[in-house]
Amino acid sequence: MSQQNQAQPHRNFIGGEWVESVSGETYRTINPARPKEIVGWFQASVPQDAESAIAAAAGAAPAWGRMPAPQRGALLYKALEVFGRRGGELARAITIEEGKPIADATGEVKRAMNILEYSAGEGRRLFGYTTPSELPDTAAYTFRRPLGVVSIITPWNFPVAIPVWKMAPALICGNAIVFKPASSTPFAATIIAEIFEEAGIPPGVFNLVTGPGGSIGNTLVDDPRVKAISFTGSTEIGTRIYARAAESLKKVQAELGGKNAAIVMNDADLDKAVPGIVQGAFGSTGQRCTATSRAIVERGIYGEFMDRLIEQTKALTVGDGIDPANDIAPLSSKAQLDAVREYIGIGTEEGAKLAFGGHALEGPEFEGGYYVEPTIFTDVPLDSRIAQEEIFGPVLTVFQADGIEDAVRISNSVQFGLSSSIYTRDLVQAHEYINTAETGMVHVNAPTLGGEVHLPFGGLKASGVGQREQGTEGFNFFSETITAYIDYSAGSRERSRFI
Ligand code: NDP
């Protein structure tokens, strides 16, 4: 049962048991709002631990895969119930370990519950299809079969929602999973494992291994018992995983970085556009893959837009995310703080104009937390690094555009293609953008953020590869499609000579 005890290191969950790493080593995580505060100690796993988890999953996968999908669904509904009971605890775990405001953490837990509910219901669908055969007295249909063992490798920025939106479809499709959370956010992952244990997941179907990706990542990708890898994180690591997995023809679903733009046309409703861009750029401290990191504003409305943008950004409060009064919380780690500060420096050196913010917040009231002001750059050269690279912090770059074509050109000028948005009242302009934006998700009169669990989530270009997550596409990734032909005619007959 629950293995939580703040004095004891948390353990891996393998084959239904809470176990220590064979390394005998543990590591700690800290609260980014108060780095002196330790959140917990966790197993520093090594390849042997990952192998044990894969072996447990491989042992459990056949029976789990044969269980009728509605029964698997019933178990996910049970997990949903436990999630509901422990939701407040999970949200708090997110905030104290990753840093984000408690309201964002609560929203994240709700999103995880939505995908659990959606996936549990899929236990009574998981449709294949039937179609007429070209032969008489022959049935032809498709059905789904589980892949077997899948590795789930996740980042720190959504330590609950991203793992659950991978594991819920993986489990309902009948796969056994090995889950490796980001090293900096294993606490929420541990609670998720406890939830599935309490829900009665059979031993070995759900396995958790904590520790550095550099140590156990290759095993989770290379082991021949692993049939697919679902990864979210940096484009660099995702590219490496994709290349490694290709050597053994494994399926890969990789959700990577973003450099998302929101376009504001002259006819836009600024009462919608400005708060949408403030929320998109600075919500969750800008550490969302769908964060708005670029605003592209048509020249005629630029002055008014900037006045309102700065006024609304000024009103944001920065502080510990556990205090619901704060809008912007710390960055998730010292490394993130250093990276964001470096980008702010680079922006200034590259000739962009710092229109707001730009400083780390370091007084005694900030208790050494990793805070930076919400920051806005204007006059940004299009080929500069802050215009092109993912910063992953509360930094917004603003560009001016001459008409829709120019706005689309600027929007599409980056290597990423995750999400985008346009604010306009003109349906022609809106559709011009929907049809030409090089992103996997397009929003009209709404922020670049988020998505709904029954619709596909994912990006183009350097933002992702493989089948989309969520929606029907998510179930497609986690299952094989088998085609069955059944000849029920009496006696022998002429066979096709093709194939
Ligand atoms: P990473 O890509 O480094 O990490 C994501 C996951 O991959 C973590 O669980 C990590 O483990 C694991 N990992 C690391 N190395 C390997 C490996 N060799 N094989 C298999 N798995 C591995 O992203 P970060 O979390 O460090 O963030 C870096 C950047 O990625 C961010 O600054 C941002 O630009 C981008 N990012 C994008 C996200 C998105 O949703 N699109 C989310 C998070 C980050 P470990 O934590 O132990 O290193």
Coordinates of C-alpha atoms and ligand atoms in Angstrom, one line a residue:
M1 CA 0.0 0.0 0.0
S2 CA 1.0 3.6 0.3
Q3 CA 4.8 3.9 0.7
Q4 CA 4.8 7.6 1.4
N5 CA 6.9 8.6 4.4
Q6 CA 8.7 11.9 4.1
A7 CA 11.6 10.5 6.2
Q8 CA 12.1 7.5 3.9
P9 CA 13.2 7.7 0.3
H10 CA 10.3 7.0 -2.1
R11 CA 10.8 3.8 -4.1
N12 CA 10.3 2.5 -7.6
F13 CA 7.1 0.5 -8.2
I14 CA 7.9 -2.7 -10.1
G15 CA 5.8 -5.8 -10.5
G16 CA 3.4 -4.5 -7.9
E17 CA 6.1 -4.0 -5.2
W18 CA 7.7 -0.8 -3.9
V19 CA 11.4 -1.5 -4.4
E20 CA 14.8 0.2 -4.0
S21 CA 17.1 0.7 -6.9
V22 CA 19.9 -1.9 -7.1
S23 CA 22.2 1.2 -7.3
G24 CA 21.6 1.8 -3.6
E25 CA 21.6 5.5 -4.5
T26 CA 18.9 8.1 -4.0
Y27 CA 18.6 11.8 -4.9
R28 CA 16.5 14.6 -3.7
T29 CA 14.1 17.1 -5.3
I30 CA 13.5 20.6 -4.0
N31 CA 10.8 23.3 -3.9
P32 CA 11.8 25.9 -6.6
A33 CA 10.0 28.6 -4.5
R34 CA 12.3 27.8 -1.5
P35 CA 15.3 25.7 -2.7
K36 CA 16.3 24.9 0.8
E37 CA 13.1 22.9 1.2
I38 CA 13.5 19.3 0.2
V39 CA 10.4 17.7 -1.3
G40 CA 11.6 14.1 -1.1
W41 CA 14.2 11.5 -1.8
F42 CA 13.9 9.2 -4.8
Q43 CA 15.6 6.2 -6.3
A44 CA 18.5 7.0 -8.6
S45 CA 17.8 4.0 -10.9
V46 CA 20.2 2.3 -13.2
P47 CA 19.7 0.1 -16.3
Q48 CA 19.1 -3.0 -14.2
D49 CA 16.1 -1.4 -12.5
A50 CA 14.7 -0.5 -15.9
E51 CA 15.2 -4.1 -17.1
S52 CA 13.4 -5.4 -14.0
A53 CA 10.5 -3.1 -14.8
I54 CA 10.4 -4.1 -18.4
A55 CA 10.5 -7.8 -17.3
A56 CA 7.6 -7.2 -14.9
A57 CA 5.6 -5.5 -17.7
A58 CA 6.4 -8.2 -20.2
G59 CA 5.2 -10.8 -17.7
A60 CA 1.9 -9.0 -17.0
A61 CA 1.1 -7.8 -20.5
P62 CA -0.5 -11.0 -22.0
A63 CA -3.1 -11.4 -19.3
W64 CA -3.8 -7.6 -19.2
G65 CA -4.1 -7.6 -23.0
R66 CA -6.6 -10.5 -23.0
M67 CA -8.8 -9.0 -20.3
P68 CA -12.0 -7.6 -21.9
A69 CA -11.5 -3.9 -22.5
P70 CA -14.6 -2.9 -20.6
Q71 CA -13.0 -4.6 -17.5
R72 CA -9.9 -2.5 -18.0
G73 CA -12.2 0.5 -18.4
A74 CA -13.7 -0.4 -15.0
L75 CA -10.3 -0.3 -13.4
L76 CA -9.6 3.1 -15.0
Y77 CA -12.9 4.4 -13.6
K78 CA -11.7 3.2 -10.2
A79 CA -8.4 5.1 -10.7
L80 CA -10.5 8.2 -11.6
E81 CA -12.3 7.9 -8.3
V82 CA -9.0 7.7 -6.4
F83 CA -7.7 10.6 -8.4
G84 CA -10.7 12.7 -7.4
R85 CA -10.0 11.8 -3.7
R86 CA -6.3 12.6 -3.9
G87 CA -6.6 15.5 -6.4
G88 CA -5.8 18.3 -3.9
E89 CA -2.7 16.4 -2.7
L90 CA -1.6 15.9 -6.3
A91 CA -2.0 19.6 -7.1
R92 CA 0.0 20.5 -4.1
A93 CA 2.7 18.0 -5.1
I94 CA 2.9 19.6 -8.5
T95 CA 3.3 23.1 -7.1
I96 CA 5.9 22.3 -4.5
E97 CA 8.0 20.3 -6.9
E98 CA 7.6 22.0 -10.3
G99 CA 6.6 25.4 -9.0
K100 CA 3.5 26.4 -11.0
P101 CA 0.7 28.3 -9.4
I102 CA -1.7 26.1 -7.5
A103 CA -4.6 27.1 -9.7
D104 CA -2.7 25.9 -12.8
A105 CA -1.8 22.7 -10.9
T106 CA -5.4 22.1 -10.0
G107 CA -6.4 22.6 -13.6
E108 CA -3.7 20.1 -14.6
V109 CA -5.1 17.4 -12.3
K110 CA -8.5 18.0 -13.7
R111 CA -7.2 17.6 -17.2
A112 CA -5.6 14.3 -16.2
M113 CA -9.0 13.2 -14.8
N114 CA -10.7 14.1 -18.1
I115 CA -8.4 11.9 -20.0
L116 CA -8.8 9.0 -17.6
E117 CA -12.6 9.3 -17.9
Y118 CA -12.4 9.5 -21.7
S119 CA -10.0 6.5 -21.9
A120 CA -12.1 4.5 -19.4
G121 CA -15.2 5.0 -21.6
E122 CA -13.2 3.9 -24.6
G123 CA -13.1 0.4 -23.1
R124 CA -16.6 0.0 -24.5
R125 CA -15.6 1.3 -28.0
L126 CA -12.1 0.6 -29.2
F127 CA -13.6 0.3 -32.6
G128 CA -12.3 -1.5 -35.6
Y129 CA -14.4 -1.5 -38.7
T130 CA -16.1 -3.9 -41.1
T131 CA -16.3 -3.5 -44.8
P132 CA -17.7 -5.7 -47.6
S133 CA -15.2 -8.2 -48.9
E134 CA -14.6 -8.5 -52.7
L135 CA -15.3 -12.2 -52.3
P136 CA -18.7 -13.9 -51.8
D137 CA -19.4 -15.4 -48.4
T138 CA -16.4 -13.7 -46.8
A139 CA -16.3 -11.4 -43.8
A140 CA -13.6 -8.7 -43.6
Y141 CA -13.0 -6.6 -40.5
T142 CA -10.3 -5.0 -38.5
F143 CA -9.7 -5.1 -34.7
R144 CA -7.2 -3.8 -32.3
R145 CA -4.5 -5.7 -30.5
P146 CA -2.3 -4.3 -27.7
L147 CA 1.4 -3.6 -28.5
G148 CA 2.7 -5.3 -25.3
V149 CA 5.2 -3.2 -23.3
V150 CA 5.4 0.5 -23.8
S151 CA 7.8 3.0 -22.3
I152 CA 6.4 6.4 -21.2
I153 CA 9.1 9.1 -20.8
T154 CA 7.8 12.5 -19.6
P155 CA 9.1 16.0 -18.8
W156 CA 8.8 18.1 -15.7
N157 CA 6.4 20.8 -16.9
F158 CA 3.2 18.8 -16.7
P159 CA 4.2 16.1 -14.2
V160 CA 0.6 14.7 -13.9
A161 CA -1.3 15.6 -17.1
I162 CA 1.3 14.5 -19.7
P163 CA 2.0 11.1 -18.0
V164 CA -1.7 10.4 -17.6
W165 CA -2.6 11.4 -21.2
K166 CA -0.1 8.7 -22.3
M167 CA -0.8 6.0 -19.7
A168 CA -4.6 6.1 -19.8
P169 CA -4.8 5.3 -23.5
A170 CA -1.9 2.9 -23.3
L171 CA -3.6 0.9 -20.5
I172 CA -7.1 0.9 -22.0
C173 CA -5.6 -0.5 -25.2
G174 CA -4.2 -3.4 -23.1
N175 CA -0.6 -2.5 -22.8
A176 CA 1.7 -2.8 -19.8
I177 CA 3.7 0.3 -19.1
V178 CA 7.1 1.4 -17.8
F179 CA 6.8 5.0 -16.7
K180 CA 9.9 7.2 -16.3
P181 CA 9.1 10.7 -15.1
A182 CA 11.5 13.7 -15.3
S183 CA 14.2 13.5 -12.7
S184 CA 13.1 16.8 -11.2
T185 CA 9.4 15.8 -10.7
P186 CA 9.2 12.2 -9.4
F187 CA 6.9 13.1 -6.4
A188 CA 3.7 13.5 -8.4
A189 CA 4.7 10.4 -10.4
T190 CA 4.9 8.4 -7.2
I191 CA 1.4 9.5 -6.2
I192 CA 0.1 8.5 -9.6
A193 CA 1.6 5.0 -9.1
E194 CA 0.0 4.8 -5.7
I195 CA -3.4 5.8 -7.2
F196 CA -3.2 3.0 -9.8
E197 CA -2.1 0.5 -7.0
E198 CA -5.1 1.5 -4.9
A199 CA -7.3 1.1 -7.9
G200 CA -6.2 -2.5 -8.2
I201 CA -4.0 -2.5 -11.2
P202 CA -2.6 -6.0 -11.6
P203 CA 1.1 -6.4 -10.6
G204 CA 3.5 -5.5 -13.5
V205 CA 0.9 -3.7 -15.6
F206 CA 2.0 -0.3 -14.2
N207 CA 5.7 0.2 -13.4
L208 CA 7.4 3.3 -12.2
V209 CA 11.2 3.9 -12.4
T210 CA 12.7 7.2 -11.3
G211 CA 16.1 8.5 -12.0
P212 CA 18.2 10.1 -14.7
G213 CA 17.2 9.7 -18.4
G214 CA 20.9 9.6 -19.2
S215 CA 21.2 6.4 -17.1
I216 CA 18.1 4.4 -17.9
G217 CA 16.7 6.1 -21.0
N218 CA 18.6 3.9 -23.5
T219 CA 17.3 0.7 -21.8
L220 CA 13.7 2.0 -22.1
V221 CA 14.2 2.6 -25.8
D222 CA 16.5 -0.3 -26.8
D223 CA 15.1 -3.3 -24.9
P224 CA 13.5 -5.7 -27.5
R225 CA 10.6 -6.3 -25.1
V226 CA 9.6 -2.6 -25.5
K227 CA 7.3 -2.2 -28.5
A228 CA 6.7 1.5 -28.5
I229 CA 8.0 4.7 -26.8
S230 CA 5.8 7.7 -26.0
F231 CA 8.0 10.7 -25.2
T232 CA 7.4 14.4 -24.4
G233 CA 10.4 16.7 -23.9
S234 CA 13.1 18.5 -25.8
T235 CA 13.6 18.3 -29.5
E236 CA 17.2 17.2 -28.9
I237 CA 16.3 14.1 -26.8
G238 CA 13.2 13.3 -28.8
T239 CA 15.3 13.2 -32.0
R240 CA 17.8 10.9 -30.3
I241 CA 15.1 8.5 -29.1
Y242 CA 13.4 8.5 -32.6
A243 CA 16.7 7.6 -34.3
R244 CA 17.5 4.8 -31.7
A245 CA 14.0 3.3 -31.9
A246 CA 14.2 3.3 -35.7
E247 CA 17.0 0.8 -35.5
S248 CA 14.5 -1.8 -34.2
L249 CA 11.5 -0.4 -36.1
K250 CA 9.7 0.6 -32.9
K251 CA 6.8 3.0 -32.9
V252 CA 7.6 6.4 -31.5
Q253 CA 5.3 9.2 -30.5
A254 CA 7.4 12.3 -29.7
E255 CA 5.9 15.6 -28.6
L256 CA 8.7 18.2 -28.6
G257 CA 9.3 22.0 -28.2
G258 CA 7.3 24.9 -29.5
K259 CA 7.7 28.6 -30.4
N260 CA 4.0 29.4 -30.6
A261 CA 2.7 32.6 -32.2
A262 CA -0.5 34.6 -31.6
I263 CA -1.5 36.9 -34.4
V264 CA -3.5 40.1 -33.7
M265 CA -5.1 41.6 -36.7
N266 CA -6.3 45.3 -36.9
D267 CA -9.9 44.1 -36.5
A268 CA -9.2 42.0 -33.4
D269 CA -11.2 42.3 -30.2
L270 CA -8.4 43.5 -27.9
D271 CA -10.6 42.6 -24.9
K272 CA -10.0 39.0 -25.9
A273 CA -6.6 39.2 -27.5
V274 CA -4.6 41.0 -24.8
P275 CA -5.7 38.8 -21.8
G276 CA -5.3 35.7 -24.1
I277 CA -1.8 36.6 -24.9
V278 CA -0.9 37.6 -21.3
Q279 CA -2.3 34.2 -20.2
G280 CA -0.6 32.4 -23.0
A281 CA 2.8 34.0 -22.4
F282 CA 3.0 34.1 -18.7
G283 CA 0.6 31.5 -17.3
S284 CA 2.4 28.5 -15.8
T285 CA 5.4 30.8 -15.9
G286 CA 5.7 30.3 -19.6
Q287 CA 6.8 26.7 -19.1
R288 CA 4.2 25.2 -21.4
C289 CA 5.0 23.6 -24.7
T290 CA 1.9 25.6 -26.0
A291 CA 2.9 28.9 -24.4
T292 CA 2.6 32.0 -26.5
S293 CA 6.2 33.1 -27.0
R294 CA 5.5 35.4 -30.0
A295 CA 2.8 38.0 -30.6
I296 CA 2.6 39.2 -34.2
V297 CA 0.6 42.4 -34.3
E298 CA -0.8 44.2 -37.4
R299 CA 0.7 47.6 -37.6
G300 CA -2.6 49.6 -37.3
I301 CA -3.4 48.3 -33.8
Y302 CA 0.2 47.9 -32.5
G303 CA 0.3 51.0 -30.3
E304 CA -3.0 50.3 -28.5
F305 CA -2.1 46.6 -28.2
M306 CA 1.3 47.4 -26.6
D307 CA -0.2 49.9 -24.1
R308 CA -2.8 47.3 -22.9
L309 CA -0.3 44.5 -22.9
I310 CA 2.1 46.3 -20.7
E311 CA -0.6 47.5 -18.4
Q312 CA -2.0 44.0 -17.9
T313 CA 1.5 42.5 -17.5
K314 CA 2.3 45.1 -14.8
A315 CA -0.7 43.9 -12.8
L316 CA 0.6 40.3 -12.5
T317 CA 2.0 39.3 -9.1
V318 CA 5.0 37.1 -8.9
G319 CA 5.5 34.8 -5.9
D320 CA 5.2 31.3 -4.4
G321 CA 2.7 29.3 -6.5
I322 CA 1.2 27.8 -3.3
D323 CA -0.3 31.2 -2.6
P324 CA -3.4 31.5 -4.8
A325 CA -2.9 35.3 -5.0
N326 CA 0.2 34.8 -7.2
D327 CA -0.1 34.8 -11.0
I328 CA 3.5 33.9 -11.8
A329 CA 5.4 31.3 -9.8
P330 CA 9.1 30.4 -9.9
L331 CA 10.8 28.7 -12.8
S332 CA 11.1 25.0 -12.1
S333 CA 14.8 24.8 -11.5
K334 CA 18.0 26.8 -11.2
A335 CA 18.9 25.5 -14.7
Q336 CA 15.7 26.9 -16.1
L337 CA 16.3 30.3 -14.3
D338 CA 19.9 30.4 -15.7
A339 CA 18.6 29.5 -19.2
V340 CA 15.9 32.2 -19.2
R341 CA 18.3 34.9 -17.8
E342 CA 20.8 34.0 -20.6
Y343 CA 18.1 34.4 -23.2
I344 CA 17.1 37.8 -21.8
G345 CA 20.8 38.8 -22.1
I346 CA 21.0 37.4 -25.6
G347 CA 17.8 39.3 -26.6
T348 CA 19.3 42.6 -25.5
E349 CA 22.7 41.9 -27.2
E350 CA 20.9 41.0 -30.5
G351 CA 19.3 44.4 -30.6
A352 CA 15.8 43.7 -29.4
K353 CA 14.2 46.4 -27.2
L354 CA 13.3 45.3 -23.6
A355 CA 9.8 46.8 -23.2
F356 CA 9.0 45.3 -19.8
G357 CA 10.7 43.2 -17.1
G358 CA 13.9 41.4 -17.7
H359 CA 15.2 40.9 -14.2
A360 CA 15.4 37.9 -11.8
L361 CA 13.7 38.6 -8.5
E362 CA 16.2 38.1 -5.7
G363 CA 15.3 39.9 -2.5
P364 CA 14.9 38.2 0.9
E365 CA 11.2 37.9 0.3
F366 CA 11.9 35.6 -2.6
E367 CA 13.8 33.1 -0.3
G368 CA 16.2 32.2 -3.0
G369 CA 13.4 31.0 -5.3
Y370 CA 13.9 30.9 -9.1
Y371 CA 11.9 33.9 -10.0
V372 CA 12.1 36.1 -13.1
E373 CA 9.8 39.0 -14.0
P374 CA 7.4 38.6 -16.9
T375 CA 9.4 40.0 -19.8
I376 CA 8.5 41.5 -23.1
F377 CA 10.8 42.3 -26.1
T378 CA 9.8 44.4 -29.1
D379 CA 11.7 45.3 -32.3
V380 CA 13.0 41.7 -32.4
P381 CA 15.1 40.8 -35.4
L382 CA 13.3 37.8 -37.1
D383 CA 16.5 35.8 -37.4
S384 CA 17.6 36.4 -33.8
R385 CA 17.8 33.6 -31.3
I386 CA 15.0 34.9 -29.1
A387 CA 12.8 35.0 -32.2
Q388 CA 13.6 31.5 -33.2
E389 CA 14.5 29.3 -30.1
E390 CA 12.2 28.0 -27.4
I391 CA 12.9 29.9 -24.2
F392 CA 10.5 28.1 -22.0
G393 CA 10.0 30.9 -19.5
P394 CA 7.8 34.0 -19.1
V395 CA 9.3 35.9 -22.1
L396 CA 7.2 37.3 -24.9
T397 CA 8.7 38.6 -28.2
V398 CA 6.5 41.0 -30.2
F399 CA 6.6 41.6 -33.9
Q400 CA 4.8 44.0 -36.3
A401 CA 3.2 42.7 -39.4
D402 CA 1.8 44.3 -42.6
G403 CA -1.4 42.3 -43.3
I404 CA -2.2 38.6 -43.1
E405 CA 0.4 37.3 -45.5
D406 CA 3.2 39.0 -43.6
A407 CA 1.8 37.8 -40.3
V408 CA 1.6 34.2 -41.7
R409 CA 5.2 34.5 -43.0
I410 CA 6.5 35.6 -39.5
S411 CA 4.4 32.9 -37.8
N412 CA 5.8 30.1 -40.0
S413 CA 9.4 31.4 -39.9
V414 CA 10.5 29.1 -37.0
Q415 CA 11.6 25.4 -37.0
F416 CA 8.8 24.6 -34.5
G417 CA 5.1 24.0 -35.4
L418 CA 3.1 23.1 -32.3
S419 CA 0.3 25.6 -31.7
S420 CA -0.8 29.0 -33.0
S421 CA -3.6 31.5 -32.7
I422 CA -5.1 34.4 -34.6
Y423 CA -7.3 37.1 -33.2
T424 CA -9.6 38.6 -35.9
R425 CA -13.3 39.1 -36.7
D426 CA -12.8 38.4 -40.3
L427 CA -13.6 34.8 -41.4
V428 CA -11.6 35.1 -44.5
Q429 CA -8.4 36.0 -42.6
A430 CA -9.1 33.4 -40.0
H431 CA -9.4 30.7 -42.6
E432 CA -6.4 31.9 -44.5
Y433 CA -4.5 31.3 -41.3
I434 CA -6.1 28.0 -40.4
N435 CA -5.2 26.7 -43.9
T436 CA -1.6 27.9 -43.9
A437 CA -0.3 27.9 -40.3
E438 CA 2.5 25.4 -40.0
T439 CA 1.3 24.1 -36.7
G440 CA -0.5 21.0 -35.5
M441 CA -3.1 23.1 -33.6
V442 CA -4.7 26.4 -34.6
H443 CA -6.9 28.6 -32.4
V444 CA -9.1 31.5 -33.5
N445 CA -9.8 34.2 -31.0
A446 CA -8.4 32.1 -28.2
P447 CA -4.9 31.6 -26.7
T448 CA -2.3 29.1 -28.1
L449 CA -2.8 27.0 -25.0
G450 CA -4.1 23.6 -24.3
G451 CA -6.5 21.3 -26.1
E452 CA -9.4 19.0 -25.3
V453 CA -8.7 15.3 -24.5
H454 CA -10.9 13.9 -27.2
L455 CA -9.1 15.8 -29.9
P456 CA -5.6 15.1 -31.2
F457 CA -2.7 17.0 -29.6
G458 CA 0.6 17.5 -31.3
G459 CA 2.8 19.4 -33.7
L460 CA 4.5 19.6 -37.1
K461 CA 8.1 20.2 -38.0
A462 CA 10.5 20.1 -35.0
S463 CA 7.5 20.0 -32.6
G464 CA 6.7 16.4 -33.0
V465 CA 6.7 13.1 -34.9
G466 CA 4.6 10.0 -34.9
Q467 CA 0.9 9.6 -34.3
R468 CA -0.8 12.4 -32.3
E469 CA -1.6 12.0 -28.6
Q470 CA -5.2 12.0 -27.3
G471 CA -8.4 11.6 -29.2
T472 CA -8.8 8.5 -31.4
E473 CA -5.2 9.1 -32.6
G474 CA -3.9 8.3 -29.1
F475 CA -5.7 4.9 -29.1
N476 CA -4.3 4.3 -32.6
F477 CA -0.8 4.8 -31.4
F478 CA -1.2 2.3 -28.6
S479 CA -2.7 -0.5 -30.6
E480 CA -1.9 -2.6 -33.6
T481 CA -4.6 -2.8 -36.3
I482 CA -5.2 -6.4 -37.4
T483 CA -7.2 -7.3 -40.5
A484 CA -9.2 -10.5 -40.5
Y485 CA -10.7 -12.3 -43.5
I486 CA -13.1 -15.1 -42.8
D487 CA -14.2 -17.4 -45.7
Y488 CA -17.5 -19.0 -44.6
S489 CA -18.4 -20.4 -48.1
A490 CA -19.1 -24.1 -48.5
G491 CA -16.5 -26.1 -50.4
S492 CA -13.4 -24.9 -52.3
R493 CA -13.2 -21.9 -54.6
E494 CA -10.9 -19.9 -56.9
R495 CA -8.4 -17.8 -54.9
S496 CA -7.1 -14.4 -55.9
R497 CA -3.7 -14.5 -57.5
F498 CA -2.8 -11.1 -56.3
I499 CA -0.4 -10.6 -53.3
Ligands
NDP1 P1 14.4 16.5 -21.8 O1 14.1 16.2 -23.2 O2 15.8 16.6 -21.4 O3 13.7 15.5 -20.8 C1 12.4 14.9 -21.1 C2 12.4 13.5 -20.5 O4 13.4 12.7 -21.2 C3 12.8 13.4 -19.0 O5 12.1 12.3 -18.4 C4 14.3 13.1 -19.1 O6 14.8 12.5 -18.0 C5 14.3 12.1 -20.3 N1 15.6 11.8 -20.9 C6 16.7 12.6 -20.8 N2 17.7 12.0 -21.5 C7 17.2 10.9 -22.0 C8 17.7 9.8 -22.9 N3 19.0 9.9 -23.3 N4 16.9 8.8 -23.2 C9 15.6 8.8 -22.8 N5 15.1 9.7 -22.0 C10 15.8 10.8 -21.7 O7 13.7 17.8 -21.4 P2 13.9 18.7 -20.1 O8 12.8 18.3 -19.2 O9 15.2 18.7 -19.6 O10 13.7 20.1 -20.7 C11 14.6 20.7 -21.7 C12 13.9 21.5 -22.7 O11 12.9 20.6 -23.4 C13 13.1 22.6 -22.1 O12 13.9 23.7 -21.8 C14 12.1 22.8 -23.3 O13 12.8 23.5 -24.3 C15 11.8 21.4 -23.8 N6 10.6 20.9 -23.2 C16 9.5 20.7 -23.9 C17 8.4 20.2 -23.4 C18 7.2 20.0 -24.2 O14 6.1 19.7 -23.6 N7 7.2 20.2 -25.5 C19 8.3 19.8 -22.0 C20 9.5 19.9 -21.3 C21 10.6 20.4 -21.9 P3 15.6 13.4 -16.9 O15 14.7 14.4 -16.4 O16 16.1 12.4 -16.0 O17 16.8 14.0 -17.7

